[in-house]
Amino acid sequence: MSELIGTETITLNESEREELRLKVRALCDSFGNEYWRRLDPDRGYPQEFVDALTEEGYLSVLIPSEYGGRGYGLTEATIILEEIHRAGGHAAACHAQMYTMGSLLRHGSKEQKEKYLPGIASGEIRMQAFSITEPEAGSNTTAITTFAEKTNDGYVINGHKNWTSRILQSDLLLLLARTTTLEKVEKKSQGMTLFLVDLREIRKEQPASLEVEPVRTMFSYATNKIWYKDMKIPTDSLIGEEGQGFKYVLDGMNAERILLASESIGDGYFFIDRATGYANEREVFNRKIGENQGVQFPIARAYASIKAADALRYKAAEKFDTGENCGEEANTAKLISSEASWEAANVAINTYGGIGFVDEYDIERKFRETRMYQVAPVNNNMILSYIGQHVLGMPRSY
């Protein structure tokens, strides 16, 4: 049984997984690195690519078949994201539809699932935005102050968020807000509530209640600052029970970390593929540069690091799909995969030399993209803290 979707999942065998890889790879190759290179200067959103993934059903793989999805496990989802990155693309434009799905599937009402899931599966409805982080709170989610005041027919929300990505490309928004102030709860994790907001209705009926300011980052991430100004939402926007939202958010973090670990691994393979190819072709002083141990050994070491991360990713995903506790594996996979991809990125730059900084070779673009994984979706120092406290039994360090 899958922790993510709470129902029986379809597990592919090895030959079927390889077939999935080849199909995703073929779709990615039909766009090519020149597609991503063209979007990069303006940080453009890859709408055509997202549409193609949707049409092939790759963004709805975790949705049960009864709602129009493929009903796959997390392992299969990681393969899709890995292949996107290995091909030179970036899944930031669409990966949220995978890791936010769990909150709706596990904790949403029957009415919410029936209303939204078929449309999400078909691509008619986009669910790509998750609004949690606030400027002052940062990683300390329990310190958020965005507040949802209860009314007779729903809630009125006021507050300020940052890192709310893809809201301009989304129809639905998951929003975490306090319904009880921090000063009035016994435990700081209490009093936060998760809402599913229909942005189509907000934009139509009360556009002034939602202010969005796009933020330019070092690569295309389509992220934003958000201000909620007396935004009214109906009672049926509530996900699960009032005050239990933090628990629901934590519930999906293992999935998010495993999925983004697979993106790091895909990046790592991209850099290894490029570095190996260049080392085998480039001649300097009448010899292939790959003949030099100073070039060859760093590539080999980076490859070994990626393979180790790859193995742990599969272990984490397997435990997740069978409903086992995978916190240690999920966190460790995210940690070592982010470090391995960064190692591979530096190796690729060193192998290419000066031309590695030229945009037409795609190394510098991917170099910027893969750096993110050491700080998102969670900073690696927070993961080390988790391992120290919850795995090794040492005192809390923050």
Coordinates of N, CA and C in Angstrom, one line a residue, residues 245-328:
G245 N -3.1 21.0 9.9 CA -2.4 21.2 8.6 C -1.0 21.0 8.6
F246 N -0.3 21.3 9.7 CA 1.2 21.1 9.7 C 1.5 19.6 9.6
K247 N 0.7 18.8 10.2 CA 0.9 17.3 10.2 C 0.7 16.8 8.7
Y248 N -0.3 17.4 8.0 CA -0.5 17.0 6.6 C 0.6 17.4 5.7
V249 N 1.2 18.6 6.0 CA 2.4 19.0 5.2 C 3.5 18.1 5.5
L250 N 3.8 17.8 6.7 CA 4.9 16.9 7.0 C 4.7 15.5 6.4
D251 N 3.5 15.1 6.3 CA 3.1 13.8 5.7 C 3.6 13.6 4.3
G252 N 3.7 14.7 3.6 CA 4.2 14.6 2.2 C 5.6 14.9 1.9
M253 N 6.4 15.3 3.0 CA 7.8 15.7 2.8 C 8.7 14.6 2.3
N254 N 8.4 13.4 2.8 CA 9.3 12.3 2.3 C 9.1 12.1 0.8
A255 N 7.9 12.2 0.3 CA 7.7 12.0 -1.1 C 8.4 13.2 -1.9
E256 N 8.3 14.4 -1.4 CA 8.9 15.5 -2.0 C 10.4 15.3 -2.1
R257 N 11.0 14.9 -1.0 CA 12.5 14.7 -1.0 C 13.0 13.6 -1.9
I258 N 12.2 12.5 -2.0 CA 12.6 11.4 -2.9 C 12.5 11.9 -4.3
L259 N 11.4 12.6 -4.6 CA 11.2 13.0 -6.0 C 12.3 14.0 -6.4
L260 N 12.6 15.0 -5.6 CA 13.6 15.9 -6.0 C 15.0 15.3 -5.9
A261 N 15.2 14.3 -5.1 CA 16.5 13.5 -5.2 C 16.7 12.9 -6.6
S262 N 15.6 12.5 -7.1 CA 15.7 11.9 -8.5 C 16.0 12.9 -9.5
E263 N 15.6 14.2 -9.3 CA 16.0 15.2 -10.2 C 17.5 15.5 -10.1
S264 N 18.0 15.5 -8.9 CA 19.4 15.7 -8.7 C 20.2 14.6 -9.4
I265 N 19.7 13.4 -9.3 CA 20.4 12.2 -9.9 C 20.4 12.4 -11.4
G266 N 19.3 12.8 -12.0 CA 19.2 13.1 -13.4 C 20.2 14.1 -13.8
D267 N 20.3 15.2 -13.0 CA 21.3 16.2 -13.3 C 22.7 15.6 -13.3
G268 N 23.0 14.8 -12.3 CA 24.3 14.2 -12.2 C 24.6 13.4 -13.4
Y269 N 23.7 12.6 -13.9 CA 24.0 11.8 -15.1 C 24.1 12.7 -16.3
F270 N 23.4 13.8 -16.4 CA 23.6 14.7 -17.5 C 25.0 15.2 -17.5
F271 N 25.5 15.6 -16.3 CA 26.9 16.2 -16.3 C 27.9 15.1 -16.6
I272 N 27.7 13.9 -16.1 CA 28.6 12.8 -16.4 C 28.6 12.4 -17.8
D273 N 27.4 12.3 -18.4 CA 27.3 12.1 -19.9 C 28.1 13.1 -20.7
R274 N 27.9 14.4 -20.4 CA 28.5 15.4 -21.1 C 30.1 15.4 -20.9
A275 N 30.5 15.3 -19.7 CA 31.9 15.3 -19.4 C 32.6 14.1 -20.0
T276 N 32.0 12.9 -19.9 CA 32.6 11.7 -20.6 C 32.7 11.9 -22.1
G277 N 31.6 12.4 -22.7 CA 31.7 12.6 -24.1 C 32.7 13.5 -24.6
Y278 N 32.8 14.6 -23.8 CA 33.8 15.6 -24.2 C 35.3 15.1 -24.0
A279 N 35.5 14.4 -22.8 CA 36.8 13.9 -22.5 C 37.2 12.9 -23.6
N280 N 36.3 12.2 -24.2 CA 36.6 11.2 -25.2 C 36.9 11.8 -26.6
E281 N 36.4 13.0 -26.8 CA 36.5 13.7 -28.1 C 37.6 14.8 -28.1
R282 N 37.8 15.5 -27.1 CA 38.7 16.7 -27.1 C 40.1 16.3 -27.1
E283 N 40.9 16.8 -28.0 CA 42.3 16.5 -28.1 C 43.1 17.8 -27.8
V284 N 44.1 17.6 -26.9 CA 45.0 18.7 -26.5 C 46.4 18.1 -26.4
F285 N 47.4 18.7 -26.9 CA 48.8 18.1 -26.9 C 48.8 16.7 -27.6
N286 N 48.0 16.6 -28.6 CA 48.0 15.4 -29.4 C 47.5 14.1 -28.7
R287 N 46.6 14.3 -27.7 CA 46.0 13.2 -27.0 C 44.6 13.6 -26.5
K288 N 43.8 12.6 -26.4 CA 42.5 12.8 -25.8 C 42.6 13.3 -24.3
I289 N 41.9 14.3 -23.9 CA 42.1 14.7 -22.5 C 41.6 13.7 -21.5
G290 N 40.7 12.7 -22.0 CA 40.3 11.7 -21.1 C 41.4 10.7 -20.8
E291 N 42.5 10.7 -21.5 CA 43.7 9.9 -21.2 C 44.4 10.3 -19.9
N292 N 44.2 11.6 -19.5 CA 44.8 12.1 -18.4 C 44.1 11.8 -17.1
Q293 N 44.8 11.2 -16.1 CA 44.1 10.8 -14.9 C 43.5 12.0 -14.2
G294 N 44.1 13.2 -14.4 CA 43.5 14.4 -13.7 C 42.2 14.8 -14.3
V295 N 41.8 14.3 -15.5 CA 40.5 14.5 -16.1 C 39.6 13.3 -15.8
Q296 N 40.2 12.1 -16.0 CA 39.4 10.9 -16.0 C 38.9 10.5 -14.6
F297 N 39.8 10.6 -13.6 CA 39.5 10.2 -12.2 C 38.4 11.0 -11.6
P298 N 38.4 12.3 -11.7 CA 37.3 13.1 -11.1 C 35.9 12.7 -11.7
I299 N 35.9 12.4 -13.0 CA 34.6 12.0 -13.6 C 34.2 10.7 -13.1
A300 N 35.1 9.7 -13.0 CA 34.8 8.4 -12.4 C 34.3 8.5 -11.0
R301 N 35.0 9.4 -10.2 CA 34.5 9.5 -8.8 C 33.1 10.1 -8.7
A302 N 32.9 11.1 -9.5 CA 31.6 11.8 -9.5 C 30.5 10.8 -9.9
Y303 N 30.8 9.9 -10.9 CA 29.9 8.9 -11.4 C 29.6 7.9 -10.2
A304 N 30.6 7.5 -9.5 CA 30.4 6.6 -8.3 C 29.5 7.2 -7.3
S305 N 29.6 8.5 -7.1 CA 28.8 9.2 -6.1 C 27.3 9.2 -6.6
I306 N 27.1 9.5 -7.9 CA 25.8 9.5 -8.4 C 25.1 8.1 -8.3
K307 N 25.9 7.0 -8.6 CA 25.4 5.7 -8.5 C 25.0 5.3 -7.1
A308 N 25.7 5.8 -6.1 CA 25.4 5.5 -4.7 C 24.1 6.2 -4.3
A309 N 23.9 7.5 -4.8 CA 22.7 8.2 -4.5 C 21.5 7.6 -5.2
D310 N 21.8 7.1 -6.4 CA 20.7 6.4 -7.2 C 20.2 5.2 -6.5
A311 N 21.1 4.4 -5.9 CA 20.7 3.2 -5.2 C 19.8 3.5 -4.0
L312 N 20.2 4.6 -3.3 CA 19.5 5.0 -2.1 C 18.1 5.6 -2.5
R313 N 18.1 6.3 -3.6 CA 16.8 6.8 -4.1 C 15.8 5.7 -4.3
Y314 N 16.2 4.6 -4.9 CA 15.4 3.5 -5.2 C 14.9 2.8 -3.8
K315 N 15.8 2.7 -2.9 CA 15.5 2.1 -1.6 C 14.5 2.9 -0.9
A316 N 14.6 4.3 -0.9 CA 13.7 5.2 -0.3 C 12.3 5.1 -0.9
A317 N 12.3 5.1 -2.3 CA 11.0 5.0 -3.0 C 10.3 3.7 -2.8
E318 N 11.1 2.6 -2.7 CA 10.5 1.3 -2.5 C 9.9 1.2 -1.1
K319 N 10.5 1.7 -0.1 CA 9.9 1.7 1.2 C 8.7 2.6 1.3
F320 N 8.8 3.7 0.6 CA 7.6 4.6 0.5 C 6.4 3.9 -0.1
D321 N 6.6 3.2 -1.2 CA 5.6 2.6 -1.9 C 5.0 1.4 -1.2
T322 N 5.7 0.8 -0.3 CA 5.2 -0.3 0.5 C 4.7 0.1 1.9
G323 N 4.7 1.5 2.1 CA 4.1 2.0 3.3 C 5.0 1.9 4.5
E324 N 6.3 1.6 4.3 CA 7.2 1.6 5.4 C 7.7 3.0 5.8
N325 N 8.3 3.1 7.0 CA 8.8 4.4 7.4 C 10.1 4.6 6.6
C326 N 10.2 5.7 5.9 CA 11.3 5.9 5.0 C 12.0 7.2 5.3
G327 N 11.7 7.8 6.4 CA 12.3 9.1 6.7 C 13.8 9.2 6.6
E328 N 14.5 8.2 7.2 CA 16.0 8.2 7.1 C 16.4 8.1 5.6

